[in-house]
Short mmCIF file of C-alpha atoms in Angstrom, two decimals:
data_model
loop_
_atom_site.label_atom_id
_atom_site.label_comp_id
_atom_site.label_asym_id
_atom_site.label_seq_id
_atom_site.Cartn_x
_atom_site.Cartn_y
_atom_site.Cartn_z
CA UNK A 1 119.54 91.07 84.74
CA UNK A 2 118.89 92.74 81.25
CA UNK A 3 115.36 91.03 80.20
CA UNK A 4 116.69 91.27 76.81
CA UNK A 5 119.63 89.06 77.71
CA UNK A 6 119.61 86.07 75.63
CA UNK A 7 120.19 82.57 77.69
CA UNK A 8 120.88 80.00 75.79
CA UNK A 9 123.88 77.13 76.10
CA UNK A 10 127.34 77.56 74.78
CA UNK A 11 127.03 75.72 72.05
CA UNK A 12 123.74 77.52 70.61
CA UNK A 13 125.70 80.67 71.57
CA UNK A 14 128.43 80.11 69.51
CA UNK A 15 126.20 78.88 66.43
CA UNK A 16 124.68 82.07 66.38
CA UNK A 17 127.74 84.04 66.86
CA UNK A 18 129.71 82.19 63.96
CA UNK A 19 126.91 82.49 61.60
CA UNK A 20 126.82 86.12 61.84
CA UNK A 21 130.44 86.57 62.26
CA UNK A 22 130.94 84.28 58.85
CA UNK A 23 128.80 86.46 56.69
CA UNK A 24 130.43 89.71 58.19
CA UNK A 25 134.31 89.01 57.34
CA UNK A 26 134.37 90.61 54.49
CA UNK A 27 133.95 94.02 56.19
CA UNK A 28 136.74 93.25 58.05
CA UNK A 29 140.07 94.72 56.76
CA UNK A 30 142.27 91.43 57.75
CA UNK A 31 142.17 91.36 61.67
CA UNK A 32 138.79 90.58 63.74
CA UNK A 33 138.08 91.86 66.63
CA UNK A 34 139.41 91.01 69.70
CA UNK A 35 137.56 88.21 71.68
CA UNK A 36 136.72 90.69 74.57
CA UNK A 37 135.26 93.23 72.05
CA UNK A 38 133.36 90.34 70.11
CA UNK A 39 131.65 89.20 73.42
CA UNK A 40 130.52 92.56 73.99
CA UNK A 41 129.20 93.30 70.55
CA UNK A 42 127.17 89.73 70.60
CA UNK A 43 126.72 89.81 74.60
CA UNK A 44 127.66 86.67 75.02
CA UNK A 45 130.83 85.37 77.04
CA UNK A 46 134.39 85.26 76.16
CA UNK A 47 133.85 81.24 75.86
CA UNK A 48 131.16 81.37 73.50
CA UNK A 49 133.46 83.73 71.52
CA UNK A 50 136.20 81.73 71.29
CA UNK A 51 133.82 78.60 70.68
CA UNK A 52 132.89 80.53 67.53
CA UNK A 53 136.04 81.13 66.33
CA UNK A 54 136.86 77.68 66.45
CA UNK A 55 134.20 77.16 64.35
CA UNK A 56 135.07 79.27 61.83
CA UNK A 57 138.61 78.25 61.94
CA UNK A 58 137.16 74.57 61.38
CA UNK A 59 136.21 75.95 57.90
CA UNK A 60 139.24 77.39 56.86
CA UNK A 61 138.00 80.84 56.96
CA UNK A 62 139.94 82.43 59.63
CA UNK A 63 143.46 81.46 61.86
CA UNK A 64 144.15 82.40 65.09
CA UNK A 65 147.69 83.45 66.58
CA UNK A 66 148.63 83.98 70.09
CA UNK A 67 150.68 87.70 68.74
CA UNK A 68 148.65 88.24 65.65
CA UNK A 69 145.21 87.68 66.74
CA UNK A 70 142.32 86.31 64.52
CA UNK A 71 143.22 86.54 61.03
CA UNK A 72 141.25 85.97 57.53
CA UNK A 73 142.51 83.23 55.95
CA UNK A 74 140.95 84.00 52.19
CA UNK A 75 137.73 85.83 51.41
CA UNK A 76 135.28 83.76 49.73
CA UNK A 77 134.77 84.66 46.58
CA UNK A 78 131.05 85.39 45.25
CA UNK A 79 128.99 83.97 42.54
CA UNK A 80 126.10 85.54 40.65
CA UNK A 81 122.87 83.31 41.22
CA UNK A 82 120.95 85.82 39.89
CA UNK A 83 123.21 86.44 36.33
CA UNK A 84 124.46 84.16 33.50
CA UNK A 85 128.39 85.08 34.05
CA UNK A 86 131.19 82.71 33.36
CA UNK A 87 133.39 82.61 36.60
CA UNK A 88 136.27 84.66 34.84
CA UNK A 89 133.88 87.36 34.20
CA UNK A 90 132.95 87.05 37.60
CA UNK A 91 136.39 87.13 39.04
CA UNK A 92 137.39 89.99 36.91
CA UNK A 93 139.44 91.84 39.14
CA UNK A 94 140.26 89.14 42.09
CA UNK A 95 143.07 87.57 39.52
CA UNK A 96 143.76 85.31 36.71
CA UNK A 97 141.08 82.30 36.20
CA UNK A 98 142.97 79.72 34.18
CA UNK A 99 141.12 76.40 33.06
CA UNK A 100 142.78 73.11 32.91
CA UNK A 101 141.49 71.21 30.36
CA UNK A 102 140.93 67.37 31.25
CA UNK A 103 138.30 66.34 28.33
CA UNK A 104 137.09 68.10 25.50
CA UNK A 105 136.02 65.98 22.73
CA UNK A 106 132.36 64.37 21.33
CA UNK A 107 131.36 61.53 22.93
CA UNK A 108 127.87 59.51 22.77
CA UNK A 109 125.52 61.07 25.52
CA UNK A 110 123.96 59.37 28.23
CA UNK A 111 119.93 59.35 27.26
CA UNK A 112 119.54 61.69 30.67
CA UNK A 113 121.79 64.41 29.00
CA UNK A 114 120.46 64.18 25.64
CA UNK A 115 116.81 64.80 26.89
CA UNK A 116 118.39 67.53 28.50
CA UNK A 117 119.89 69.25 25.57
CA UNK A 118 116.72 67.99 22.88
CA UNK A 119 119.17 66.10 21.09
CA UNK A 120 118.03 64.00 18.01
CA UNK A 121 118.23 60.15 18.78
CA UNK A 122 122.27 59.17 18.12
CA UNK A 123 123.11 62.75 17.82
CA UNK A 124 126.44 63.08 19.52
CA UNK A 125 127.37 65.72 22.18
CA UNK A 126 130.95 67.60 22.89
CA UNK A 127 131.82 67.18 26.23
CA UNK A 128 134.49 69.01 28.05
CA UNK A 129 135.80 68.35 31.92
CA UNK A 130 137.99 71.66 33.33
CA UNK A 131 139.53 71.86 36.65
CA UNK A 132 139.34 75.81 37.48
CA UNK A 133 142.28 77.65 39.05
CA UNK A 134 142.30 81.18 40.32
CA UNK A 135 145.63 81.79 40.47
CA UNK A 136 147.50 78.77 41.53
CA UNK A 137 143.92 77.62 43.43
CA UNK A 138 141.54 75.32 42.70
CA UNK A 139 138.24 76.66 42.95
CA UNK A 140 135.93 74.47 41.02
CA UNK A 141 135.55 71.02 38.73
CA UNK A 142 133.35 71.55 35.74
CA UNK A 143 131.59 68.99 33.74
CA UNK A 144 130.10 69.99 30.75
CA UNK A 145 127.83 68.78 28.52
CA UNK A 146 127.37 70.71 24.86
CA UNK A 147 125.09 70.87 21.81
CA UNK A 148 127.51 68.98 19.23
CA UNK A 149 127.02 72.15 16.65
CA UNK A 150 128.04 74.66 18.67
CA UNK A 151 130.99 72.54 21.32
CA UNK A 152 132.73 71.58 18.18
CA UNK A 153 133.70 74.98 17.60
CA UNK A 154 133.87 75.87 21.16
CA UNK A 155 136.45 73.33 21.67
CA UNK A 156 138.19 74.37 18.79
CA UNK A 157 138.92 77.95 20.57
CA UNK A 158 141.21 78.49 23.32
CA UNK A 159 139.53 76.58 26.85
CA UNK A 160 142.11 77.85 29.07
CA UNK A 161 141.77 81.19 28.98
CA UNK A 162 137.72 81.79 28.45
CA UNK A 163 134.45 80.96 29.97
CA UNK A 164 132.51 78.57 27.95
CA UNK A 165 129.58 80.90 28.06
CA UNK A 166 131.71 83.42 26.50
CA UNK A 167 132.98 81.08 23.57
CA UNK A 168 129.51 79.96 23.49
CA UNK A 169 127.95 83.28 22.46
CA UNK A 170 131.13 84.34 20.47
CA UNK A 171 130.88 81.23 17.91
CA UNK A 172 126.92 81.37 17.91
CA UNK A 173 126.57 85.00 17.17
CA UNK A 174 123.51 84.34 19.46
CA UNK A 175 122.99 85.20 23.28
CA UNK A 176 122.53 83.19 26.47
CA UNK A 177 119.08 83.84 27.66
CA UNK A 178 118.18 81.85 30.40
CA UNK A 179 119.11 78.97 33.04
CA UNK A 180 117.53 76.47 35.31
CA UNK A 181 119.68 75.77 38.05
CA UNK A 182 119.67 73.44 41.24
CA UNK A 183 122.43 73.64 44.14
CA UNK A 184 123.09 71.30 46.58
CA UNK A 185 125.39 70.89 49.55
CA UNK A 186 127.58 68.00 49.01
CA UNK A 187 131.05 66.41 50.47
CA UNK A 188 134.45 65.75 48.33
CA UNK A 189 134.99 61.95 47.91
CA UNK A 190 138.45 60.80 47.90
CA UNK A 191 139.34 61.55 44.16
CA UNK A 192 137.28 64.87 43.98
CA UNK A 193 138.52 65.96 46.98
CA UNK A 194 142.24 65.41 46.01
CA UNK A 195 141.47 66.86 42.49
CA UNK A 196 140.40 70.09 44.24
CA UNK A 197 143.23 69.89 46.80
CA UNK A 198 140.68 69.75 50.01
CA UNK A 199 140.54 67.46 52.77
CA UNK A 200 138.36 64.70 51.83
CA UNK A 201 134.93 65.23 53.38
CA UNK A 202 135.35 68.78 52.61
CA UNK A 203 131.98 70.58 51.72
CA UNK A 204 131.13 71.62 48.09
CA UNK A 205 128.58 73.13 46.60
CA UNK A 206 127.38 71.27 43.78
CA UNK A 207 125.66 73.42 40.74
CA UNK A 208 123.27 71.41 37.76
CA UNK A 209 122.90 74.63 35.32
CA UNK A 210 121.13 73.96 31.91
CA UNK A 211 121.90 76.99 29.97
CA UNK A 212 120.14 78.19 26.72
CA UNK A 213 120.26 80.67 23.76
CA UNK A 214 117.37 82.62 22.50
CA UNK A 215 114.88 80.76 21.66
CA UNK A 216 114.52 78.41 24.58
CA UNK A 217 117.81 76.62 22.48
CA UNK A 218 118.93 74.24 25.22
CA UNK A 219 123.33 74.28 24.95
CA UNK A 220 124.69 73.53 28.02
CA UNK A 221 124.65 71.57 30.93
CA UNK A 222 127.06 71.72 33.54
CA UNK A 223 127.51 69.75 37.23
CA UNK A 224 129.89 71.84 38.84
CA UNK A 225 131.94 71.45 42.06
CA UNK A 226 132.82 74.44 43.79
CA UNK A 227 134.98 74.52 47.00
CA UNK A 228 133.03 75.73 49.84
CA UNK A 229 135.45 77.02 51.55
CA UNK A 230 135.86 79.53 48.90
CA UNK A 231 133.02 80.17 46.95
CA UNK A 232 129.36 81.99 47.52
CA UNK A 233 126.71 81.80 45.59
CA UNK A 234 124.41 85.75 46.32
CA UNK A 235 121.94 86.43 44.51
CA UNK A 236 118.46 88.75 44.79
CA UNK A 237 114.86 88.25 44.46
CA UNK A 238 112.01 90.26 43.81
CA UNK A 239 108.56 88.89 44.22
CA UNK A 240 106.42 89.56 41.16
CA UNK A 241 102.71 89.90 41.32
CA UNK A 242 102.00 86.41 40.03
CA UNK A 243 103.40 85.08 43.43
CA UNK A 244 101.48 87.01 45.17
CA UNK A 245 99.13 85.14 47.80
CA UNK A 246 94.89 85.52 47.89
CA UNK B 1 136.88 51.38 18.81
CA UNK B 2 133.92 53.96 18.39
CA UNK B 3 135.73 57.50 18.40
CA UNK B 4 133.25 59.03 20.67
CA UNK B 5 133.86 56.64 23.36
CA UNK B 6 135.39 58.33 26.25
CA UNK B 7 138.88 57.16 28.06
CA UNK B 8 138.61 58.52 31.37
CA UNK B 9 140.20 56.94 34.74
CA UNK B 10 137.56 54.95 36.50
CA UNK B 11 136.96 57.57 39.33
CA UNK B 12 136.54 60.27 36.92
CA UNK B 13 134.13 58.27 34.94
CA UNK B 14 132.24 57.15 38.16
CA UNK B 15 131.30 60.84 38.78
CA UNK B 16 130.39 61.90 35.84
CA UNK B 17 127.78 59.01 35.88
CA UNK B 18 126.82 59.88 39.81
CA UNK B 19 126.30 63.24 39.07
CA UNK B 20 123.77 62.92 35.85
CA UNK B 21 122.18 60.37 38.37
CA UNK B 22 122.11 62.10 41.53
CA UNK B 23 119.98 64.61 38.95
CA UNK B 24 117.72 62.06 37.31
CA UNK B 25 117.23 60.23 40.83
CA UNK B 26 114.05 61.98 40.92
CA UNK B 27 112.57 60.24 37.50
CA UNK B 28 112.86 56.86 38.85
CA UNK B 29 109.64 55.17 40.58
CA UNK B 30 111.92 53.75 43.77
CA UNK B 31 114.29 51.13 41.80
CA UNK B 32 116.91 52.31 39.80
CA UNK B 33 118.04 50.24 36.71
CA UNK B 34 120.59 47.70 36.78
CA UNK B 35 124.31 48.10 36.50
CA UNK B 36 124.54 46.41 33.42
CA UNK B 37 121.28 49.17 32.07
CA UNK B 38 123.38 52.00 33.50
CA UNK B 39 126.67 50.74 32.51
CA UNK B 40 125.25 50.61 28.91
CA UNK B 41 123.24 53.74 28.94
CA UNK B 42 126.51 55.63 30.11
CA UNK B 43 128.86 53.58 27.93
CA UNK B 44 131.25 53.07 30.70
CA UNK B 45 132.39 49.87 32.34
CA UNK B 46 130.13 47.88 35.35
CA UNK B 47 133.10 49.04 37.61
CA UNK B 48 132.42 52.26 36.77
CA UNK B 49 128.68 52.06 37.67
CA UNK B 50 129.23 49.97 40.40
CA UNK B 51 131.51 53.23 41.95
CA UNK B 52 129.15 55.65 41.20
CA UNK B 53 126.59 54.30 42.79
CA UNK B 54 128.66 53.45 46.01
CA UNK B 55 129.16 57.53 46.23
CA UNK B 56 125.29 58.20 46.17
CA UNK B 57 125.04 55.51 48.87
CA UNK B 58 128.23 57.58 50.46
CA UNK B 59 125.30 60.87 50.29
CA UNK B 60 123.06 58.73 51.60
CA UNK B 61 120.73 59.12 48.94
CA UNK B 62 120.05 55.49 47.61
CA UNK B 63 120.41 52.12 49.64
CA UNK B 64 121.85 48.73 47.76
CA UNK B 65 120.67 45.54 48.74
CA UNK B 66 121.88 41.99 47.11
CA UNK B 67 117.93 41.34 46.16
CA UNK B 68 116.25 44.16 45.46
CA UNK B 69 118.50 46.24 43.67
CA UNK B 70 119.79 49.90 44.28
CA UNK B 71 116.30 51.70 46.01
CA UNK B 72 116.26 55.67 46.42
CA UNK B 73 116.24 56.36 50.21
CA UNK B 74 114.74 59.45 50.50
CA UNK B 75 114.08 62.30 47.28
CA UNK B 76 115.21 65.86 47.65
CA UNK B 77 112.81 68.36 48.24
CA UNK B 78 113.14 71.22 46.32
CA UNK B 79 113.05 74.56 47.77
CA UNK B 80 112.88 77.64 45.45
CA UNK B 81 115.70 80.25 45.09
CA UNK B 82 113.67 82.41 42.90
CA UNK B 83 110.36 82.73 44.75
CA UNK B 84 109.73 84.18 48.49
CA UNK B 85 108.15 80.91 49.61
CA UNK B 86 108.09 79.72 52.99
CA UNK B 87 109.47 76.27 53.96
CA UNK B 88 105.76 75.29 54.46
CA UNK B 89 104.06 76.70 52.09
CA UNK B 90 106.73 75.11 49.48
CA UNK B 91 106.47 71.92 50.69
CA UNK B 92 102.96 72.37 50.79
CA UNK B 93 101.53 68.44 49.60
CA UNK B 94 104.82 66.64 50.75
CA UNK B 95 103.63 66.15 54.61
CA UNK B 96 103.51 68.53 57.39
CA UNK B 97 106.24 70.76 58.48
CA UNK B 98 106.24 71.71 62.11
CA UNK B 99 108.56 74.02 63.69
CA UNK B 100 110.29 73.18 67.38
CA UNK B 101 110.75 76.74 68.89
CA UNK B 102 114.11 76.68 70.78
CA UNK B 103 113.61 80.84 71.34
CA UNK B 104 111.30 83.50 70.82
CA UNK B 105 112.06 86.38 72.41
CA UNK B 106 113.48 90.64 72.75
CA UNK B 107 117.32 91.10 72.16
CA UNK B 108 119.96 93.36 72.19
CA UNK B 109 121.25 92.32 68.36
CA UNK B 110 125.23 92.34 67.54
CA UNK B 111 125.70 95.88 65.64
CA UNK B 112 126.15 93.63 62.10
CA UNK B 113 122.35 92.74 62.41
CA UNK B 114 121.19 95.79 63.83
CA UNK B 115 122.84 97.51 60.52
CA UNK B 116 121.16 95.06 58.35
CA UNK B 117 118.01 95.78 59.70
CA UNK B 118 118.66 99.10 59.68
CA UNK B 119 117.83 99.40 63.25
CA UNK B 120 118.30 102.81 65.29
CA UNK B 121 120.72 102.98 67.78
CA UNK B 122 119.49 100.85 71.38
CA UNK B 123 116.79 99.15 68.98
CA UNK B 124 115.91 96.09 70.03
CA UNK B 125 115.38 93.00 67.72
CA UNK B 126 113.30 89.82 68.15
CA UNK B 127 115.03 86.92 67.91
CA UNK B 128 113.76 83.17 66.62
CA UNK B 129 115.33 79.86 66.53
CA UNK B 130 113.22 77.29 65.04
CA UNK B 131 114.05 73.54 64.29
CA UNK B 132 112.12 72.85 61.56
CA UNK B 133 110.72 69.35 60.90
CA UNK B 134 108.84 67.60 57.73
CA UNK B 135 106.71 64.59 59.47
CA UNK B 136 109.71 63.77 62.04
CA UNK B 137 112.62 64.47 60.01
CA UNK B 138 114.40 67.58 61.18
CA UNK B 139 114.95 69.28 57.64
CA UNK B 140 116.49 72.76 58.83
CA UNK B 141 117.48 75.15 61.75
CA UNK B 142 116.56 78.86 61.46
CA UNK B 143 117.72 81.52 63.25
CA UNK B 144 116.00 84.93 62.54
CA UNK B 145 116.03 88.42 63.68
CA UNK B 146 113.23 90.50 62.99
CA UNK B 147 112.55 94.10 63.17
CA UNK B 148 111.61 94.70 66.98
CA UNK B 149 107.62 95.86 66.15
CA UNK B 150 106.92 93.08 63.49
CA UNK B 151 108.77 90.54 65.69
CA UNK B 152 106.95 90.92 68.85
CA UNK B 153 103.45 90.32 66.83
CA UNK B 154 105.30 87.67 65.16
CA UNK B 155 106.28 85.83 68.29
CA UNK B 156 102.43 86.47 69.91
CA UNK B 157 101.13 83.84 66.74
CA UNK B 158 101.59 80.70 66.43
CA UNK B 159 104.99 79.88 65.00
CA UNK B 160 104.78 76.05 65.37
CA UNK B 161 102.33 76.00 62.32
CA UNK B 162 103.02 78.73 60.32
CA UNK B 163 106.07 80.27 58.00
CA UNK B 164 107.37 83.87 59.18
CA UNK B 165 107.17 84.56 56.25
CA UNK B 166 103.48 84.26 56.11
CA UNK B 167 103.43 85.52 59.86
CA UNK B 168 105.15 88.60 58.80
CA UNK B 169 102.61 89.36 55.36
CA UNK B 170 99.75 88.75 58.37
CA UNK B 171 100.56 91.17 61.18
CA UNK B 172 101.88 93.65 58.57
CA UNK B 173 98.93 94.00 55.95
CA UNK B 174 102.27 94.20 53.85
CA UNK B 175 103.80 91.86 51.36
CA UNK B 176 107.50 90.56 50.79
CA UNK B 177 109.21 92.44 48.20
CA UNK B 178 112.35 91.07 47.77
CA UNK B 179 115.10 89.34 49.26
CA UNK B 180 119.48 89.49 48.88
CA UNK B 181 120.56 86.10 49.39
CA UNK B 182 124.25 84.46 49.91
CA UNK B 183 124.64 80.44 49.62
CA UNK B 184 126.90 78.40 51.22
CA UNK B 185 128.01 74.76 51.52
CA UNK B 186 129.24 74.18 54.84
CA UNK B 187 129.38 70.32 57.25
CA UNK B 188 128.02 70.43 60.47
CA UNK B 189 129.99 70.93 63.39
CA UNK B 190 128.78 68.30 66.31
CA UNK B 191 126.42 70.05 68.18
CA UNK B 192 124.55 71.13 64.73
CA UNK B 193 124.78 67.73 63.57
CA UNK B 194 123.38 66.38 66.63
CA UNK B 195 120.65 69.05 66.30
CA UNK B 196 119.99 67.70 62.99
CA UNK B 197 119.99 64.12 63.13
CA UNK B 198 122.98 63.81 60.75
CA UNK B 199 126.28 62.82 61.56
CA UNK B 200 128.81 65.27 62.08
CA UNK B 201 130.72 66.47 59.26
CA UNK B 202 127.43 66.06 57.03
CA UNK B 203 127.34 68.21 54.28
CA UNK B 204 124.57 71.57 55.43
CA UNK B 205 123.54 74.42 52.79
CA UNK B 206 123.79 77.54 54.51
CA UNK B 207 121.76 80.47 53.58
CA UNK B 208 121.59 83.79 54.89
CA UNK B 209 118.71 85.88 53.74
CA UNK B 210 117.36 89.61 54.48
CA UNK B 211 114.15 89.89 53.03
CA UNK B 212 112.23 93.38 52.75
CA UNK B 213 108.58 94.48 52.85
CA UNK B 214 107.42 96.93 50.34
CA UNK B 215 109.40 100.32 50.28
CA UNK B 216 112.65 98.21 50.82
CA UNK B 217 112.27 97.97 54.50
CA UNK B 218 114.56 95.03 55.52
CA UNK B 219 112.24 93.18 58.27
CA UNK B 220 113.65 89.69 58.16
CA UNK B 221 117.29 88.24 58.34
CA UNK B 222 117.99 84.68 58.55
CA UNK B 223 120.85 82.49 58.90
CA UNK B 224 119.33 78.77 57.82
CA UNK B 225 121.36 75.43 58.04
CA UNK B 226 119.54 72.58 55.57
CA UNK B 227 120.34 68.89 55.79
CA UNK B 228 122.50 68.79 52.54
CA UNK B 229 121.00 65.14 52.46
CA UNK B 230 117.44 66.62 52.18
CA UNK B 231 117.18 69.86 50.25
CA UNK B 232 117.98 70.96 46.90
CA UNK B 233 117.83 74.90 45.96
CA UNK B 234 115.92 75.38 42.71
CA UNK B 235 115.95 78.18 40.38
CA UNK B 236 115.50 79.70 36.82
CA UNK B 237 117.53 83.09 35.65
CA UNK B 238 117.03 85.03 32.72
CA UNK B 239 119.10 87.78 31.35
CA UNK B 240 117.79 91.06 31.58
CA UNK B 241 118.98 93.44 29.02
CA UNK B 242 121.24 95.80 31.31
CA UNK B 243 123.69 92.38 31.62
CA UNK B 244 123.95 91.77 27.78
CA UNK B 245 127.69 92.18 26.95
CA UNK B 246 128.77 94.66 24.48
#
C-alpha cells in the first residue's frame, strides 16, 4: 500500500472531500466530474464520494440525476468582507438587486443602538427594514438603524433600487470610511425562514456592522441575515508590522 | 400615540429585539434585565420580548428560570477576522486550548488542493485533522493541508498544545504575511454534529483560509468548522483610497 494513503472512516473521508469540493464548485461549468473521477482525484472509495455529494446536496448546492450526472444548483455569491460595498454594487453583473422596503421611519431607538450610533439623549433614529432580492430570489433580510439627520434624507430617496451605503454617501456628500463587523452562523427561526423562503432551521450568516463616515462618525448600524446557501463572505488580510509576534 | 412608535407584527418585533440583544449579551454581567425593563427599552410589548428571548434561548445563548430570571449560558468567543492569529493565541485568557490530533501524515493531495498550495506534480502534502477544545468544550474541527517541507516539521512538534500558525513560523523562521478567506454558514451533518457535540442541524461557521508566508508562498490551506453557538468572527475594515467610488 502507498504509505501516503489516508485511512479514515468513511464519514471523515466524505467530509474531507465535501469541503474541498464545496469551495471548488464555482470552477466547474455546470456538471461535476463523475463519481469515478472524483474517487480517483481524492484517492477515496466511490462510497465516500457518494456520501460527500450527499452532504453537498443536503446543503442545496448540487442536485443529482440518474442521467444528467451531478449538477450545480446555483452558485453562491461572494460578498466582500474587506470592502465597503453595498449588495447591489457587489452583485453588479449577476442580476438586479431589488429591495422590498418593509419599514422606513423615525423611531425611538433602544439604548444599546443609541449608544452605538452616539446619539444624544432622546435623539431619534431612522429604522429601515428591507428584504433584498436578486431577481426573484431573496438573499438577505436587513435591519438598519441610521443617524436621524442622514437617515431622514436616505428614506426620502429610492430605497427600492439603491444600496443604503450609496444613498448615505450621496445625501451626506461624505464617504464611508470604516466599519466594525461581527459575523455569526445562526439557523432560521420559523418566521425568518418564511420571509427568506428557506426551510426552518436553514443556515444563515448573521452580520452586525457599524459603519462610519469620515471623522469616525458612526452613521449606520445593521443587523443582516443572509441565506447561507446563497452567500459567501470573502476577504483577504495582510499581517501588519504591529501584529508581529516577538 | 407617539409618531415614532414602530407598529410591526410581533414576530418582526421579536426578531428586532433579539438581534440587538444577541450582540449586547456580553455587556450584561450574568443576568439580563427583566422582561418589563426590556419591553420599556425597546418600546415593544412584553409578549414581543418573551418571543425575542425564546429565539435567543433556541440559539443556546441564554436560559430562563422561573426564579433566577434570564441568564447568559456562555459567552461567544470572538475570533479576529483581520489578524493572523491562531485559536490558542486568540483565546489567551479564556482558558486552555487543547487539540485532539485525529490525523497528521503525508498524503497525495487532491488536485484542487495541490493547485492552491502551488505544489509540483506528484508532490505530497501534509494533512492534519484536529478537534480543538477550550477546556472540555469542542470549539472547532479543523482540516489542514500544509506544504510538505514545512508540514513534516510541523507534525514532528507538539501539535496538541500549539497553534499550527505558531509552529509554521517557528519551523520556517519566516512569518505569515497574508491570507485569503471565505466564510459560510452551514448546518452540522450527523457526523460533524457528533464530533463537535452539538445537535444535528446546529449552525456552524465554515471558514476556508489559505495562508501565505512572506514572498506570497502559500503554505497552509484550512477548512474549519466552528460551533455557531460559541464563536463570533470580528473585524474592522477601512476603505482604502483605491476603493473610492468615482
